[in-house]
GROMACS .gro file of C-alpha atoms in nm:
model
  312
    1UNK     CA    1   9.274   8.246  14.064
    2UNK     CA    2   8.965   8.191  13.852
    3UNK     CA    3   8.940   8.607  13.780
    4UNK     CA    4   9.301   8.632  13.743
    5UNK     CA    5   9.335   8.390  13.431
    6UNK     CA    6   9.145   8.598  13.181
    7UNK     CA    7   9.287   8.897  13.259
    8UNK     CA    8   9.666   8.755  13.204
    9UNK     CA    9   9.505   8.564  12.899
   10UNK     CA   10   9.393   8.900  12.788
   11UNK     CA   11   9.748   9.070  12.848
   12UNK     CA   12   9.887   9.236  12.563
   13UNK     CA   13  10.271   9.100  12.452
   14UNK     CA   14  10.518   9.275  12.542
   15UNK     CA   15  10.808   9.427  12.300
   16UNK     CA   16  11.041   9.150  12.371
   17UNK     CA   17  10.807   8.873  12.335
   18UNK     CA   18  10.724   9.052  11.970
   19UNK     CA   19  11.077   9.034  11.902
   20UNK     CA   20  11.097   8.649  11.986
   21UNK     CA   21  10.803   8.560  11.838
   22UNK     CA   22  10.969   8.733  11.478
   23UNK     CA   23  11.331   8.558  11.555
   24UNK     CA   24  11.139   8.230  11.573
   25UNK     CA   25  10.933   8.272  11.274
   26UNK     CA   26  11.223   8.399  11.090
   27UNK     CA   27  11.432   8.086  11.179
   28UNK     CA   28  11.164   7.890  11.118
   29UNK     CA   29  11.040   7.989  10.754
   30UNK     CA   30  11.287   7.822  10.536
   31UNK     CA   31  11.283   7.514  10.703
   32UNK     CA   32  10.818   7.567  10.652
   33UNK     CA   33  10.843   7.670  10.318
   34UNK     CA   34  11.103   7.393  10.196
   35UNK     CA   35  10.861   7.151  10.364
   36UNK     CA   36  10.572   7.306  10.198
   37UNK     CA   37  10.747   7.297   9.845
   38UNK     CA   38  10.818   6.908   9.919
   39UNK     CA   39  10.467   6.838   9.963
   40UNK     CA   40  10.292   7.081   9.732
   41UNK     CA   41  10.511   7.005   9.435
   42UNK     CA   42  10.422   6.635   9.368
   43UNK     CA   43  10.063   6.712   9.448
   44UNK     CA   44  10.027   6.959   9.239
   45UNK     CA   45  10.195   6.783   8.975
   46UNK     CA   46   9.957   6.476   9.051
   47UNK     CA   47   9.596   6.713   8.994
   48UNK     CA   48   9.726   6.818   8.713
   49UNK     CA   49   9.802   6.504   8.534
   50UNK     CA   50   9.460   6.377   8.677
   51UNK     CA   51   9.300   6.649   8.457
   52UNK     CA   52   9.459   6.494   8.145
   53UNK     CA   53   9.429   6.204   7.969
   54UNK     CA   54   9.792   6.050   7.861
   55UNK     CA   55   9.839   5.728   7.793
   56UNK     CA   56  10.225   5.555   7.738
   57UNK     CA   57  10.103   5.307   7.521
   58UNK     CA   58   9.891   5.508   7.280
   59UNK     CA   59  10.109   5.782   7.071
   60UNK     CA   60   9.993   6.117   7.065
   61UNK     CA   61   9.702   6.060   7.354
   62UNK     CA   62   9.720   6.347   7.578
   63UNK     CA   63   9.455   6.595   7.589
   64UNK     CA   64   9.346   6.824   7.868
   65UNK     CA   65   8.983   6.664   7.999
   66UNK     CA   66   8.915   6.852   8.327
   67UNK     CA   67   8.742   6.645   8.549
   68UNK     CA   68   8.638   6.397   8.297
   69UNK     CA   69   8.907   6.190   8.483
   70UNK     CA   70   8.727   6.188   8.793
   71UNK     CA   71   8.405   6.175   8.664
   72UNK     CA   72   8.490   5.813   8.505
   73UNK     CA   73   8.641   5.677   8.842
   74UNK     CA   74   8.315   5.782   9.104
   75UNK     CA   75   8.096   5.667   8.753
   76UNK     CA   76   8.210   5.300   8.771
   77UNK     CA   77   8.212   5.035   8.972
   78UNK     CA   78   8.579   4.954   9.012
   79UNK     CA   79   8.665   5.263   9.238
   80UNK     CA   80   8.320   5.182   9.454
   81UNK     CA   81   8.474   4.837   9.492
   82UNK     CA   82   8.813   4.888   9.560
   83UNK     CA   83   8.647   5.158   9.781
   84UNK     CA   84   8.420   4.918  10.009
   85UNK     CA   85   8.723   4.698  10.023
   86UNK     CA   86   8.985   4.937  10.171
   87UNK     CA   87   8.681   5.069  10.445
   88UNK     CA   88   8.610   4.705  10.531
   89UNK     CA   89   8.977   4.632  10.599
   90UNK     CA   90   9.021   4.928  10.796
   91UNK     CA   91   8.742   4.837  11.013
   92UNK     CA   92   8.839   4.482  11.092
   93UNK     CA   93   9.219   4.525  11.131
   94UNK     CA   94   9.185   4.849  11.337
   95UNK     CA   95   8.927   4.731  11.558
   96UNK     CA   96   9.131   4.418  11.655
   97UNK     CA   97   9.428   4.625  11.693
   98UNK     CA   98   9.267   4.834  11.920
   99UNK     CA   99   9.118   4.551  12.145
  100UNK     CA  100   9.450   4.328  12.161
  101UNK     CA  101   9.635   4.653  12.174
  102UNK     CA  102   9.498   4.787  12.510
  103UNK     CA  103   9.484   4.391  12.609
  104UNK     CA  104   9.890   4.399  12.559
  105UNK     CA  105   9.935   4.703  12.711
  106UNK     CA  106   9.759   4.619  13.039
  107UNK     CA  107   9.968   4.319  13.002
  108UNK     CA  108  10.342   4.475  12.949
  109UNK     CA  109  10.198   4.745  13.254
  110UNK     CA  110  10.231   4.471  13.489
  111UNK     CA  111  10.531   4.440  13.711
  112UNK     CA  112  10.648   4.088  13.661
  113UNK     CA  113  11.006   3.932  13.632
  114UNK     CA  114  11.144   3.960  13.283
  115UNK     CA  115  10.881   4.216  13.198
  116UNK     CA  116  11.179   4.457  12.986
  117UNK     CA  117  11.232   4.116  12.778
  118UNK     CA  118  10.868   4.051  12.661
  119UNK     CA  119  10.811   4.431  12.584
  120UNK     CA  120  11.102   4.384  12.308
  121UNK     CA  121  10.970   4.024  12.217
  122UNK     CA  122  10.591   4.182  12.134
  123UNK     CA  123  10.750   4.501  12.008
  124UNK     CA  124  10.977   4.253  11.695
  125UNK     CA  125  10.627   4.212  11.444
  126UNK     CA  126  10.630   4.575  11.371
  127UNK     CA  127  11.011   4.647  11.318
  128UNK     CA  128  10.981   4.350  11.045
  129UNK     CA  129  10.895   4.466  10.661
  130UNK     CA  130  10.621   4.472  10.548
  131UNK     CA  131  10.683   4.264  10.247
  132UNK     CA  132  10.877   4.016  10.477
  133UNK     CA  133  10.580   3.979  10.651
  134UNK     CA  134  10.362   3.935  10.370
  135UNK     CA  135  10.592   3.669  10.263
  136UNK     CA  136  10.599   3.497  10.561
  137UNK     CA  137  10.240   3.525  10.586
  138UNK     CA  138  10.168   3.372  10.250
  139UNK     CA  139  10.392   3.052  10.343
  140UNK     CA  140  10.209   2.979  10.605
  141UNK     CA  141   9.890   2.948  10.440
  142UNK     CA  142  10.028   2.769  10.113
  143UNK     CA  143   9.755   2.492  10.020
  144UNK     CA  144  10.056   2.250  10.022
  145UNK     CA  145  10.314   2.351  10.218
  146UNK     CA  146  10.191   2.561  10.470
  147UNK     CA  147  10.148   2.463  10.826
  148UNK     CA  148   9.809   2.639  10.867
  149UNK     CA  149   9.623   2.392  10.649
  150UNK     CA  150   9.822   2.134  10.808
  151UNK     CA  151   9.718   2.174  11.158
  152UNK     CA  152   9.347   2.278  11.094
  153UNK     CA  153   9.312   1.922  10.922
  154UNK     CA  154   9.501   1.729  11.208
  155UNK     CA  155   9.257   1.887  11.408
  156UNK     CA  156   8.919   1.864  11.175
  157UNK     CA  157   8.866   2.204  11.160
  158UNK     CA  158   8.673   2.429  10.915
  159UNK     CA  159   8.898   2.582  10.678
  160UNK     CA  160   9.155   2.302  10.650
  161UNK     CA  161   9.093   2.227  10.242
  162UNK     CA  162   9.041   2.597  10.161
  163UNK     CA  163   9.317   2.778   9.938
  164UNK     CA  164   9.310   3.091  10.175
  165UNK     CA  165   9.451   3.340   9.985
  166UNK     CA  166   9.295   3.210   9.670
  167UNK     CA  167   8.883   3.234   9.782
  168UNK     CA  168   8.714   3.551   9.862
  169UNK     CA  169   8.641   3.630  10.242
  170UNK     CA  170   8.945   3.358  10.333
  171UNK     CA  171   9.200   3.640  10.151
  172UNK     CA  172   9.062   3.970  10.334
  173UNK     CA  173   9.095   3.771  10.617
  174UNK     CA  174   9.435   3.657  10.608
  175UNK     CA  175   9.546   4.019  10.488
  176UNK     CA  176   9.370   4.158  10.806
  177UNK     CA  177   9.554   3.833  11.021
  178UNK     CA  178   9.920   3.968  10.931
  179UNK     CA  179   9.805   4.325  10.923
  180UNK     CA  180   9.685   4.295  11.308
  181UNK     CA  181  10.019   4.053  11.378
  182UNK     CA  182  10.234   4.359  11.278
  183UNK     CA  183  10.074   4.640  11.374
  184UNK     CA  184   9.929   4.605  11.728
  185UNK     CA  185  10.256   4.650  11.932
  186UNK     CA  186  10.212   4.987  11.780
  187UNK     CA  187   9.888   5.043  11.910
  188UNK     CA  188  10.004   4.921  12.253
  189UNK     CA  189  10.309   5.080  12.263
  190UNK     CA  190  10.102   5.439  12.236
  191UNK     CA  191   9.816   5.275  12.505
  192UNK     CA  192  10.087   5.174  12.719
  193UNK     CA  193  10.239   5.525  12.708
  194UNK     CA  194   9.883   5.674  12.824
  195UNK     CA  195   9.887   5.338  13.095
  196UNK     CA  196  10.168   5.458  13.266
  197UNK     CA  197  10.071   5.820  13.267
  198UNK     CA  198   9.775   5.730  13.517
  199UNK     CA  199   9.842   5.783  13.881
  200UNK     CA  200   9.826   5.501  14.115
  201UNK     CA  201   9.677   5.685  14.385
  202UNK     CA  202   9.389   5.665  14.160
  203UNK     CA  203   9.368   5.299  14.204
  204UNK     CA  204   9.462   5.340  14.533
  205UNK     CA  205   9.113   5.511  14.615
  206UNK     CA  206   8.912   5.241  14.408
  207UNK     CA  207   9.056   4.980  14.619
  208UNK     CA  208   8.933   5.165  14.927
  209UNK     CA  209   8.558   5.238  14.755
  210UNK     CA  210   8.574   4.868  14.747
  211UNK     CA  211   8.594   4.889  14.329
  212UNK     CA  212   8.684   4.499  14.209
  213UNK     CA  213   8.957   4.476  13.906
  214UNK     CA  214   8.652   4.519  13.635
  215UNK     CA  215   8.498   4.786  13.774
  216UNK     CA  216   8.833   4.979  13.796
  217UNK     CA  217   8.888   4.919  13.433
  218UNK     CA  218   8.598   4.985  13.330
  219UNK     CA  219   8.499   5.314  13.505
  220UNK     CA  220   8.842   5.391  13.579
  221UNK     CA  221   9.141   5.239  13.362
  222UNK     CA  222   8.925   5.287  13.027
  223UNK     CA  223   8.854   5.672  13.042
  224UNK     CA  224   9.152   5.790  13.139
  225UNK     CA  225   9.301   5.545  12.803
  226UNK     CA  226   9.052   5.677  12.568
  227UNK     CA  227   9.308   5.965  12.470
  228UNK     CA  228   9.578   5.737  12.390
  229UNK     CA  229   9.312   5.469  12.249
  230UNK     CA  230   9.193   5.747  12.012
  231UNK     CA  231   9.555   5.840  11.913
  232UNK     CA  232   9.597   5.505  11.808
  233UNK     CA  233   9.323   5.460  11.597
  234UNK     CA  234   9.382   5.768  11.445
  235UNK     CA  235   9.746   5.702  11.313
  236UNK     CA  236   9.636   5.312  11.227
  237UNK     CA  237   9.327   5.436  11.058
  238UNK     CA  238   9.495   5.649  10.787
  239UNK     CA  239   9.778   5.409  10.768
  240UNK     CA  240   9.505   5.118  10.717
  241UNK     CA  241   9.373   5.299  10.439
  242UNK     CA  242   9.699   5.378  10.250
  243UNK     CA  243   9.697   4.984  10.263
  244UNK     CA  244   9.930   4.884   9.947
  245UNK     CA  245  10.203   4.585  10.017
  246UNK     CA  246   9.998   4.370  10.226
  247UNK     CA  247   9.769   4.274   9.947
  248UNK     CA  248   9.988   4.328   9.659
  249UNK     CA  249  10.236   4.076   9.801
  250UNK     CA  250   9.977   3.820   9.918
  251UNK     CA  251   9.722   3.815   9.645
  252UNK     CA  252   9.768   4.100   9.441
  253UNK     CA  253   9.446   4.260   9.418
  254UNK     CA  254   9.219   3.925   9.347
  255UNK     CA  255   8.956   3.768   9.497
  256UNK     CA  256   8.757   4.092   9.665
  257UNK     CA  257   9.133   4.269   9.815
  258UNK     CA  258   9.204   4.539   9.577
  259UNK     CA  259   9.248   4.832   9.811
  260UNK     CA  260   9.202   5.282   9.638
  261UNK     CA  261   9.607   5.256   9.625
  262UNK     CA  262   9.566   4.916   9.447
  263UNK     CA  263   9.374   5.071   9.211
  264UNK     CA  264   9.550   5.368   9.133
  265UNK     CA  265   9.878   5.156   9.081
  266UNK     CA  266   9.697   4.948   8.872
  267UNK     CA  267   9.614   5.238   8.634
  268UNK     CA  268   9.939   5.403   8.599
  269UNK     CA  269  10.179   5.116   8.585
  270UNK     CA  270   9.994   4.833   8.429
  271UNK     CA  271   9.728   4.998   8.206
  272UNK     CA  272   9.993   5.286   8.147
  273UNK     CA  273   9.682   5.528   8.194
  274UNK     CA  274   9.889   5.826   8.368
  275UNK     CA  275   9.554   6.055   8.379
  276UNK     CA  276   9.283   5.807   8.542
  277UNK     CA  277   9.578   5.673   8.755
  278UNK     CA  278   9.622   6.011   8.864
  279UNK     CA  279   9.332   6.065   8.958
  280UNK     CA  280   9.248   5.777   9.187
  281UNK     CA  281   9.550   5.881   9.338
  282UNK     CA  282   9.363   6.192   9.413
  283UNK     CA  283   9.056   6.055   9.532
  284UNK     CA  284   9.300   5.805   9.756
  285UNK     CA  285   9.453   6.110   9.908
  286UNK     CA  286   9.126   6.297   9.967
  287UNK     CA  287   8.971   6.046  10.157
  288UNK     CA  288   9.228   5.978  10.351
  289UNK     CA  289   9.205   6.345  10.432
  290UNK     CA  290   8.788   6.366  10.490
  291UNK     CA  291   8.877   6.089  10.750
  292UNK     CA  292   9.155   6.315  10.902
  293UNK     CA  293   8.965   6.601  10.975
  294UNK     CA  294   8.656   6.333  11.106
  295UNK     CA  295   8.887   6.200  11.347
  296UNK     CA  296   9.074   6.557  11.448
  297UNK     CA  297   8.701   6.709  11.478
  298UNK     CA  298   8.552   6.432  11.695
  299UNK     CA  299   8.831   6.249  11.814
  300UNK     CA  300   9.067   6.548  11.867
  301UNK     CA  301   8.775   6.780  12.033
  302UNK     CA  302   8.816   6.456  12.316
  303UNK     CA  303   9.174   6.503  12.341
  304UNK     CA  304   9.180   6.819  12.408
  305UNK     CA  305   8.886   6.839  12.646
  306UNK     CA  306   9.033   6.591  12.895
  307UNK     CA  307   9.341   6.784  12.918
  308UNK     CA  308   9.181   7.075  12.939
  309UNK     CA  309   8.996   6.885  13.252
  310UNK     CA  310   9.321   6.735  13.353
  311UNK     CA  311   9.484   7.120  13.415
  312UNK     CA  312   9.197   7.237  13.595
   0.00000   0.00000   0.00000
């Protein structure tokens, strides 16, 4: 079978695979092209404001600058800031997501009495708004009326007369706390998909190897995830980055949580400065893409080899 494969590989279409192939891309083109026009219109309409400078509240201030735009956003410190903050976010919230995420999935994989119910309990955090979350988030760690405070004094711990969302470090920290609340039965739900995808005969052997429970996840249960754990990360990654309501509802911005979006919001609709707000917009949206094409590279390349290994 091993000789056969390249030789079919190499076979040349025929006529009426030709002719399908051209029906399909036929069908298909209108539906790609409208799709492209959706996406490449606002873009381009985006880079080319960010090589302007217009301001609403100044009459008469538009003037084509090129890059000068750019130039002014890597040159100071408030893109570098808002910058560090968005990357040191996305590494706390998606880490923990990741961790409780394959924790809950193990969970929800077990066969257990009512196990249907707590998979739609665990799943309820993520089909909640964001901004309802934020809200809800923010109430709880009011300095007066909150119950957080509350029970960390009752129980004389650290952080009891701190005004969390008004200190820096206490603020990232509760943005990353709801962030992780909402977002990890997303992360499980995808682990749990790869869960059940593994054979139990596979198990089945480790128990007669003599393998105990934390050898079989770790040799064993953890592999065969890390396709589904890199999945996740991948779509929480770029979604952690985008990062816009969480802080804007809880603290807007202050005290070391001003994320790239943040920033570029900031520009356009409160400093009315359509070209710089433009582009940090830009910048926003290329880093989000650098990471993409990181994570498709490295973390893709994975993907693909273990299914390459799983055919053969």
């Amino acid at each position: 079978m091993t000789a056969i494969r390249p030789l079919a590989a190499r076979r040349h279409p025929s006529k009426r695979d030709r002719a399908e192939r051209r029906l399909a891309a036929g069908m298909t083109a209108p539906s790609l092209i409208l799709m492209a026009l959706v996406a490449a219109v606002p873009i381009g309409f985006a880079i080319w404001l960010s090589l302007n400078q217009y301001s609403v509240r100044q009459a008469g201030l538009s003037r084509f600058v090129g890059l000068g735009n750019y130039v002014d956003a890597l040159a100071g410190p408030d893109w570098w800031k808002a910058f560090g903050q968005t990357f040191l976010f996305a590494a706390c919230s998606v880490s923990l997501e990741m961790v409780l995420g394959t924790g809950m999935a193990l969970l929800l994989n077990l066969a257990f009495r009512g196990r249907a119910l707590l998979r739609t309990v665990v799943l309820l955090p993520y089909a909640i708004i964001t901004v309802v979350s934020a809200i809800t988030w923010q109430t709880m760690f009011d300095p007066t009326t909150g119950f957080v405070p509350q029970i960390l004094a009752s129980l004389h711990l650290p952080g009891a007369g701190v005004v969390w969302l008004g200190e820096q470090g206490y603020a990232m920290a509760v943005i990353v706390m709801a962030d992780v609340w909402k977002t990890t039965p997303f992360a499980a739900l995808i682990i749990l998909a790869g869960l059940q995808a593994v054979s139990q005969e596979t198990y089945e052997a480790a128990e007669l190897d003599g393998a105990g429970k934390w050898k079989t996840f770790v040799n064993i249960t953890l592999p065969l995830l890390r396709p589904a754990i890199v999945l996740a990360a991948i779509f929480r990654t770029l979604d952690a980055l985008r990062i816009f309501d969480l802080p804007f509802v809880l603290t807007h911005g202050a005290n070391g949580t001003q994320s790239m979006s943040m920033l570029a919001y900031s520009q356009l609709n409160e400093n009315r400065l359509v070209g710089q707000g433009s582009a940090l917009s830009i910048l926003t949206f290329l880093t989000v893409m650098i990471v993409s094409a990181v994570y498709i590279r490295f973390g893709g390349g994975n993907i693909r080899d273990i299914a390459r290994e799983d055919r053969s």
